[in-house]
Structures are given as C-alpha cells and as structure tokens.
Coordinates of C-alpha atoms in Angstrom, one line a residue:
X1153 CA -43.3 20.0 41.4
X1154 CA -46.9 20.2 40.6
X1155 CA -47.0 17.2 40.0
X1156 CA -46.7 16.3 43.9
X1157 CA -47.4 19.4 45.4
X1158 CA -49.4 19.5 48.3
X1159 CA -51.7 20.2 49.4
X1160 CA -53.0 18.9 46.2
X1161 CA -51.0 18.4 43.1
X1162 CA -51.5 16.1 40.1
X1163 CA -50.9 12.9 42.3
X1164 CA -53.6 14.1 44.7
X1165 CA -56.1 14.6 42.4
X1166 CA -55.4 11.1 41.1
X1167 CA -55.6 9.5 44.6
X1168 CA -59.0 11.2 45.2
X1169 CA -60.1 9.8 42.3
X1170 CA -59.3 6.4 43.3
X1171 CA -56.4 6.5 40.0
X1172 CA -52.8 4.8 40.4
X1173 CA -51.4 7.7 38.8
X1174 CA -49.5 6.6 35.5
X1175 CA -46.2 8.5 35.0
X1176 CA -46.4 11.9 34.8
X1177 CA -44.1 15.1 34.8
X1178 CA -43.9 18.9 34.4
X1179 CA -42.8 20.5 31.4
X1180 CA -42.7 24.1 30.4
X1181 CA -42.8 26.4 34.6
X1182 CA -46.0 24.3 35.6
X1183 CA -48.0 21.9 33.3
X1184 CA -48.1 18.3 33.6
X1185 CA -48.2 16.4 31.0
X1186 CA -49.9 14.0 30.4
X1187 CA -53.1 14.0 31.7
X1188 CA -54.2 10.0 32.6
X1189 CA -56.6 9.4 30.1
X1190 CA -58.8 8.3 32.5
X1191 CA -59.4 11.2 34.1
X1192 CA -60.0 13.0 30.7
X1193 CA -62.7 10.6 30.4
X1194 CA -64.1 11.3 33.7
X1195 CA -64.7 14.6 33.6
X1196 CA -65.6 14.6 30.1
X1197 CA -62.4 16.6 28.5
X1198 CA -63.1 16.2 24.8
X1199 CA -59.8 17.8 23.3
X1200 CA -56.2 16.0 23.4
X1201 CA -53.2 18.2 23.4
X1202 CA -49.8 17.0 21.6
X1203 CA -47.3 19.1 22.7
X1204 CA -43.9 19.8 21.1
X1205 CA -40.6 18.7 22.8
X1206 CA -38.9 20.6 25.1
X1207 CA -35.2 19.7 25.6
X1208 CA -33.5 21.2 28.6
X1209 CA -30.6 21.2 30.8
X1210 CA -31.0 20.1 34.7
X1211 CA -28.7 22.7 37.0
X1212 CA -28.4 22.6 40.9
X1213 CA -31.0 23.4 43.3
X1214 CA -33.7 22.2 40.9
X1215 CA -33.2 25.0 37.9
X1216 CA -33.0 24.1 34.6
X1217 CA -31.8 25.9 31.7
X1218 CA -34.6 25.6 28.8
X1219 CA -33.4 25.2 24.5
X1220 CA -33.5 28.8 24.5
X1221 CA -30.4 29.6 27.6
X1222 CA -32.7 30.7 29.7
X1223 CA -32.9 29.7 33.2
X1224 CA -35.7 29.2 35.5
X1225 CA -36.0 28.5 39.4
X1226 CA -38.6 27.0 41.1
X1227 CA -40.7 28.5 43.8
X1228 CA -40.3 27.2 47.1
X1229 CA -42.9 24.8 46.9
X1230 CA -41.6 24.1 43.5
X1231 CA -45.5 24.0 41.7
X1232 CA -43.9 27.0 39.6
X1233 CA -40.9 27.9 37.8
X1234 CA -39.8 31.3 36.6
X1235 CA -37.7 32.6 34.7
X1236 CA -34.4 34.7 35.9
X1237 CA -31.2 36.2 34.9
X1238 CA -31.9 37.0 31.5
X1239 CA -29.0 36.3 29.4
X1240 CA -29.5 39.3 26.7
X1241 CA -30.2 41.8 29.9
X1242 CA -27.1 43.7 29.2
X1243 CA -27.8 43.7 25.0
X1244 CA -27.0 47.4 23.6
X1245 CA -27.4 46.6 19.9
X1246 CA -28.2 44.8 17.1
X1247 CA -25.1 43.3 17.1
X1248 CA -25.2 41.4 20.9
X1249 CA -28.3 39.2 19.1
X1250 CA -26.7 38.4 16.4
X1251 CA -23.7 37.1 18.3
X1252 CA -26.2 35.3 21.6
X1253 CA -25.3 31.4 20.9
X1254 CA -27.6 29.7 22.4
X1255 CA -30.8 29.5 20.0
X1256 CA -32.7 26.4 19.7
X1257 CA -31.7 24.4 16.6
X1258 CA -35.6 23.2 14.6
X1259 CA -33.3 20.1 13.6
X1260 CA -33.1 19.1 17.1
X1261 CA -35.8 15.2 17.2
X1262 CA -36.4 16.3 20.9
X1263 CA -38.6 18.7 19.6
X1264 CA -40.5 16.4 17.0
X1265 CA -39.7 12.9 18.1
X1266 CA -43.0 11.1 18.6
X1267 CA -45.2 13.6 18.1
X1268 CA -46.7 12.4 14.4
X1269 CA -47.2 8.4 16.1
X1270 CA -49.3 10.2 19.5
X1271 CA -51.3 12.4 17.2
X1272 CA -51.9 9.9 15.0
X1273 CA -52.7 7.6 18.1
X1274 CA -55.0 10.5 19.1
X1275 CA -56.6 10.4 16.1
X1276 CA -57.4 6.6 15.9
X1277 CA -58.6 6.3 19.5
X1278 CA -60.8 9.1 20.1
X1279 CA -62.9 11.6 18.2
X1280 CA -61.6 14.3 20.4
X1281 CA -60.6 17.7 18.6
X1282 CA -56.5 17.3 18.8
X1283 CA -54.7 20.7 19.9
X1284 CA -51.0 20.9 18.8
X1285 CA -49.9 23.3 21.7
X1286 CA -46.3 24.7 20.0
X1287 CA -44.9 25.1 23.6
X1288 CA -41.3 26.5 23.6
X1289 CA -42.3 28.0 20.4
X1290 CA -45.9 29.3 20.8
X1291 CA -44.4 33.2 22.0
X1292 CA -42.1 36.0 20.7
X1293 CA -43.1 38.3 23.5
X1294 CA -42.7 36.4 26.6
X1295 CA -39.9 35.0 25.0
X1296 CA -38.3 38.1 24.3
X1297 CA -38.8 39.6 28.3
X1298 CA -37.0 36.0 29.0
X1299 CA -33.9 36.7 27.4
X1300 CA -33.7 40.7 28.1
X1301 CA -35.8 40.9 31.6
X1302 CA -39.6 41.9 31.7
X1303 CA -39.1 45.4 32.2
X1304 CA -36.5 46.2 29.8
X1305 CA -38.9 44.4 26.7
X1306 CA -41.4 47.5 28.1
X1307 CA -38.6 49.9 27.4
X1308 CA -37.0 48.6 24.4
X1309 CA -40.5 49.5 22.8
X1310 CA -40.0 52.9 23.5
X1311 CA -36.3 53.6 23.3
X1312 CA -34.8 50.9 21.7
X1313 CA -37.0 50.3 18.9
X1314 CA -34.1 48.9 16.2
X1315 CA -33.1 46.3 19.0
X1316 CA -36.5 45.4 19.4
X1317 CA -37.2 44.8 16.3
X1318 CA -34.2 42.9 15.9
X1319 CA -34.6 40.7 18.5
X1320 CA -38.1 39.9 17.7
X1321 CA -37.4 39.0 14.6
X1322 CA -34.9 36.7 15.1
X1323 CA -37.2 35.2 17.9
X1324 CA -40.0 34.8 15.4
X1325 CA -37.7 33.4 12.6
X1326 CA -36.3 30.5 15.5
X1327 CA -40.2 29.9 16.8
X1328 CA -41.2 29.5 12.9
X1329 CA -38.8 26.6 11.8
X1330 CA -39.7 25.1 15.4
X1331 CA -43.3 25.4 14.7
X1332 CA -42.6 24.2 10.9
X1333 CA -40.6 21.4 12.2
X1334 CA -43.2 20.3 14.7
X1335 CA -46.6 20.8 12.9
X1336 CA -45.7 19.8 9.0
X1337 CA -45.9 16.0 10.0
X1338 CA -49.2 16.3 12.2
X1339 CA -51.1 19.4 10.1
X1340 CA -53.8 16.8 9.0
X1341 CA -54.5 15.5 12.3
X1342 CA -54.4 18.6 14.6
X1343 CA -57.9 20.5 15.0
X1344 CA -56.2 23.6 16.9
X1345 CA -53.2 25.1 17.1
X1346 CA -52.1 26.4 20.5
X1347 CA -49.9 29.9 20.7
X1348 CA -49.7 32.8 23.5
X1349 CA -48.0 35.7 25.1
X1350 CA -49.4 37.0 28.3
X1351 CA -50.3 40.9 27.2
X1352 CA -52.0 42.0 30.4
X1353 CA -51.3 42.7 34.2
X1354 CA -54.4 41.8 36.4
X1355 CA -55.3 45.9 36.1
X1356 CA -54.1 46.8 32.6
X1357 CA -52.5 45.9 29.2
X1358 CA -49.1 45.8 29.6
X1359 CA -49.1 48.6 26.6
X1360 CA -51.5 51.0 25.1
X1361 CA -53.6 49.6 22.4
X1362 CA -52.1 51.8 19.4
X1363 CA -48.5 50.6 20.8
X1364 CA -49.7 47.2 20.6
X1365 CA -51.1 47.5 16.8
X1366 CA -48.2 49.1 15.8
X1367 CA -45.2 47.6 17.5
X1368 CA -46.6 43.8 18.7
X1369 CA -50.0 42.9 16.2
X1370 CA -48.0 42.8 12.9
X1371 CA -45.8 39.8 14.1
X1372 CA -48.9 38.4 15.4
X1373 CA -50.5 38.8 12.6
X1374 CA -47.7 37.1 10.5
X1375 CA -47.3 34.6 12.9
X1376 CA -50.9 33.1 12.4
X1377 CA -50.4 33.6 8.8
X1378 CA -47.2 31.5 8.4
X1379 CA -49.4 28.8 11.0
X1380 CA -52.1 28.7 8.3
X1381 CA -50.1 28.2 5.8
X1382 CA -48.6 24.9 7.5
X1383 CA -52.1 23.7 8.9
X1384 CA -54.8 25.4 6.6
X1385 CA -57.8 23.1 8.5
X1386 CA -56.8 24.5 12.2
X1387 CA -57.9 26.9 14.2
X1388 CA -55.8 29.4 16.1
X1389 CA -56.1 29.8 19.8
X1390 CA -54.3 32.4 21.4
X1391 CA -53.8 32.4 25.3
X1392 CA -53.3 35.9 26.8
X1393 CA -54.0 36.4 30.5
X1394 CA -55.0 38.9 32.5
X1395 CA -56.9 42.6 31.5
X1396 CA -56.3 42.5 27.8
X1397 CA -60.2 43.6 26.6
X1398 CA -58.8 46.5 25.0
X1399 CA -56.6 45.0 22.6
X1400 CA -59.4 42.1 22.0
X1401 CA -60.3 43.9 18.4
X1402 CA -56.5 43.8 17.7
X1403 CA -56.4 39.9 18.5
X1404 CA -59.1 39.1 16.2
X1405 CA -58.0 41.3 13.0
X1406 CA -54.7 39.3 13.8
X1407 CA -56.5 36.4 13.2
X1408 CA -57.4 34.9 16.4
X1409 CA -60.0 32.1 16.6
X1410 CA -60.1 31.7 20.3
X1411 CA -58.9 33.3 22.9
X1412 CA -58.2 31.6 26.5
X1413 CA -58.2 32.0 29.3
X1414 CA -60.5 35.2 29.9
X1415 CA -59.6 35.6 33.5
X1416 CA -62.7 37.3 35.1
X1417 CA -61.3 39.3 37.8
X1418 CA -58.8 41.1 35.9
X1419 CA -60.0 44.1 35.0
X1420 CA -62.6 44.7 32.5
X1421 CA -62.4 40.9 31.8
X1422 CA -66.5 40.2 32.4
X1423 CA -66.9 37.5 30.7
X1424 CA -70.7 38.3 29.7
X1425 CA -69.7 41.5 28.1
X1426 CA -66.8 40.2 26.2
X1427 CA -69.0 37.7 24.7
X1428 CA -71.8 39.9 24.2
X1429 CA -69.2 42.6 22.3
X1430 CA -67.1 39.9 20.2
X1431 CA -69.0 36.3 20.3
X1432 CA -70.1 36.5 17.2
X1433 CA -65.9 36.7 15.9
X1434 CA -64.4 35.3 18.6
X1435 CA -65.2 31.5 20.2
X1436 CA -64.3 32.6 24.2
X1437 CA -62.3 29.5 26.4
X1438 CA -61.9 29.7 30.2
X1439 CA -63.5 32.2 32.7
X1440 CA -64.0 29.2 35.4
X1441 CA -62.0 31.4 38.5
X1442 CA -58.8 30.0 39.7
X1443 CA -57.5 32.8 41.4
X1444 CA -60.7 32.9 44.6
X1445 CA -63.5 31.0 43.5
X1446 CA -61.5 27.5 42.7
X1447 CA -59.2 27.4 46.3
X1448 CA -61.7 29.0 48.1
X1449 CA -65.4 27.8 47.6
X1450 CA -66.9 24.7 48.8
X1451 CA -67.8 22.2 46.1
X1452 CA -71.2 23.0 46.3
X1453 CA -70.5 26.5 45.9
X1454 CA -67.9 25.7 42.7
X1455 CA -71.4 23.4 41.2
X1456 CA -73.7 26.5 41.6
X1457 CA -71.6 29.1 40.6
X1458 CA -70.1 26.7 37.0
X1459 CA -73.6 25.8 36.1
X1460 CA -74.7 29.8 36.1
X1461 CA -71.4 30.6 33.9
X1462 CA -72.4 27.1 31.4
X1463 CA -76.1 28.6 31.1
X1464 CA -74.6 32.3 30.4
X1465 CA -72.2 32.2 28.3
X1466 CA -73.2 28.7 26.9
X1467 CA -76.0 30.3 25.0
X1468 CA -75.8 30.7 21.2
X1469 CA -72.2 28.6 21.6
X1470 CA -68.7 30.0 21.2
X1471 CA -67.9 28.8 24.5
X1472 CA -65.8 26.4 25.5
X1473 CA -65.6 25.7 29.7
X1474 CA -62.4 25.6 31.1
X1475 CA -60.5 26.9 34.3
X1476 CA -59.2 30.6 33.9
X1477 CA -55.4 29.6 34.0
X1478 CA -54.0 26.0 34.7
X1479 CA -55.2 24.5 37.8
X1480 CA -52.6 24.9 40.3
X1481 CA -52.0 23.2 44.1
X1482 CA -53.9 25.1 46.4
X1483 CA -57.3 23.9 44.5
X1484 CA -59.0 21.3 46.2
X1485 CA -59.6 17.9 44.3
X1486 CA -62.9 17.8 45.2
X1487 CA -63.3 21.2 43.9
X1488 CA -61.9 20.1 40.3
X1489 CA -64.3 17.1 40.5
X1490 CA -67.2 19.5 41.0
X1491 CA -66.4 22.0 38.3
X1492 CA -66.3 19.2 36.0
X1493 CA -69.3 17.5 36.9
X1494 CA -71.1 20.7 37.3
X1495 CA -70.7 20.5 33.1
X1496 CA -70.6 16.5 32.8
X1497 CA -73.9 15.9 35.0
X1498 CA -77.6 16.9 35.1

C-alpha cells in the first residue's frame, strides 16, 4: 500500500525523518491517514483533516468492496486502488436504481464514530484550521462513473438524460444524509469542508462548459448549499484535477471557496494566470508538481523552483502551498523534506 510502498511510501518518509512511524493505513484508493503529528509539525502543516468513516468489505487478492458495492483493485505495486466492474454498468432505466441494494446506510457509527472526540481533540490541541474531508460522500460524479463505468456517465449525459438524472439524484440524496450525519456533531469546530469530483483529463474538461452548467453545476450548486446550511462558519473547498480552467467561472457561481489542486501541467492550468483571472473570488490550493518536478528534480532543484511559486503566487494571499495531487511513492523523501522547508525556512 502506500503506506509501504517503495521506493518511498509513508513508512519511508518516516524513516528519513528519523520517526518510528505510529500506526498508519490507507483509506479511500491512496491516502493515509493519519499523518504522525510530528511530521505535521515539521514541515509546518497548519490544517488537521477529520475524515469521515469508511466501512468496507476485504475480498481476495487485496480488493475491497467500498459502502457503496463498488469494488476496487490495487495496482501492482498496490500505492493505488481503482475502481472496476461497475455494478449499475448494465442499468437501462430508472427503474434498475431504484432496485440497486447496496447504498450506504447514514445510520451506519462507522461513518461517524469518533469523529466529534478527534475534532474536538483538534480543536483543544492546536490552533490549526480543522478540514472535515466528507470522503465516501464528498462526490456525485465520480461516484456515479463508479457504479455505471466512466465512459457510460459521458454518454448518459447525452442519451440517457432521465437515467442520469435519476441516478444522480439518488447519489446526492445518499451523500447528503452521510454528510448530515458526519458534519451536524463537528459544524462548530470544522474550518473547511472538503468535497470533489475530478472534471478534467490532463488536455480537457471532461465536458463542454455549457453541458457542465446545465447538466453537472446545479447539483453542485445545491450541494454547497445544503453544506452551508449544516456548517454556516466553513468554507467550501472543492478538489477537481486536471484542465478544468474553463469551467473555473462555473465552480465559483456554484459556490466554491477554494479550489485544489490546480495541477500545472494540465492544460491551460498556469497557475499565475488563474490567479491573476479569479484570485480575487477564488483562494487557489496546490500547483507544487507531482507529476515531473516532485520524482524527478533534485532537492535543490524542488527548493528553487517552491520558493519562485511561494513568491508568485504568494503575493496579495489566496494561496495556500501544497502538492498538486497527493504525494505518491516514486517522490523522494528528501524531495518532500525540501518542498516543505523551501516554505518553512528562510
């Protein structure tokens, strides 16, 4: 898992640090969670994520089955999972949702237990800004290419619009009681609130802007609004990867406060022009490279290049630093350590 992978991995970031890793593990296809607070403190991390529950199923061969029925394998060197045979892929109606069995019940503690003790621990130990990240819950569009198959969501759109619909909606009804059940307890504590679904390839929105403001921003739209309604104080950050500029306008009249991760070689992703367009609506979180400049680059190269990005797009505020997707195994430890200390150090 990532947690071990190597090269690198969780565990050998921890060793170059000098850290006796605590226990960790991976939840969701690649995050682990959590973080030893010590090296938070090292590099200077000042937010602390409380994450919702995510009950699953272990299979054979290392799948699982996630609250939702769907199932996901891992790569080979098992730092990723993804998701496969979609169990709605054969879905001709309205009527094949309605009778799919297998939705996650909000009543479930596995989703909740715990949660309003750590953010309340969060709260009493640190003056960090606390980000509920809804998790399982935080998508309606990745979720929905989950349970039909990525492609077919691209054609439902088009040719199935009354499935679509459907399916959404009942997505976005199951994803609001998780994200009531999860967030009521905790909506005085939490700082941000964490949602996404990936709307870009690394050349393109995955659809055209006015299909997106007509078919996929409404839901958005009432998905922030039934999230402000629970936690009035938070902010909204939305993560979205990959070439997504021109549906930026879209996020924001949605009601996105931030957007992550701004992935800088995707297409039309500069970083300095998206903040120059929209930094005065929109607070920007990412662009550090994972994807050459991270794995590739010597330290002293990562230092150089994280302090020109920090004196960029640091100016005026409405940044926040942070790597341009999670940081994966074939980054270098002492490549992390110099991003961070590139921001932490004079």
């Amino acid at each position: 898992s990532i947690v071990d992978s190597d090269p690198h991995g969780y565990r050998g970031l921890c060793r170059h640090l000098g850290i006796s890793a605590e226990p960790a593990h991976r939840i969701g296809s690649y995050v682990v969670y959590p973080v030893d607070e010590r090296i938070l403190r090292r590099f200077g991390v000042d937010f602390r994520h409380v994450r919702i529950g995510e009950p699953k199923v272990e299979l054979r061969g290392g799948a699982v089955e996630d609250c939702y029925g769907v199932r996901w394998v891992p790569t080979p060197s098992k730092s990723m999972y993804y998701p496969t045979d979609p169990p709605l892929a054969g879905a001709k109606g309205v009527e094949d949702v309605e009778d799919y069995d297998k939705w996650p019940d909000a009543g479930d503690p596995a989703f909740t237990s715990g949660k309003a003790e750590e953010a309340e621990g969060l709260r009493e130990r640190t003056d960090c800004a606390i980000m509920a990240d809804l998790g399982v819950a935080s998508n309606f569009i990745h979720r929905y290419a989950q349970l039909r198959g990525f492609s077919q969501w691209l054609l439902d759109i088009r040719l199935r619009p009354e499935l679509f619909e459907a399916l959404v909606s009942k997505i976005f009804d199951v994803n609001t009681e998780l994200a009531e059940a999860f967030l009521t307890p905790i909506a005085d504590l939490v700082d941000v609130v964490c949602i996404s679904d990936d709307m870009g390839s690394q050349a393109s929105p995955f659809v055209s802007r006015e299909a997106y403001g007509l078919r996929i921003k409404p839901w958005l739209k009432r998905r922030i609004d039934s999230l402000r309604r629970i936690a009035p104080r938070a902010k909204v950050l939305y993560h979205s990867c990959g070439s997504v500029r021109q549906l930026i306008p879209e996020f924001i009249d949605a009601g996105v406060d931030i957007l992550n991760p701004i992935q800088p070689l995707a297409a039309g992703m500069e970083p300095l022009q998206i903040k120059a367009e929209y930094g005065g609506r929109l607070c920007l979180h990412g662009v550090i490279d994972i994807q050459r400049m991270l794995p590739f680059s010597t330290p002293e190269e990562v230092r150089a290049t994280v302090r020109g990005i920090l004196d960029l797009m640091g100016e005026g505020g409405g940044y926040v630093m942070a790597p341009s997707h999670q940081i994966q195994a074939d980054i270098p430890a002492e490549n992390v350590v110099a991003m961070y200390e590139a921001a932490t150090m004079p």
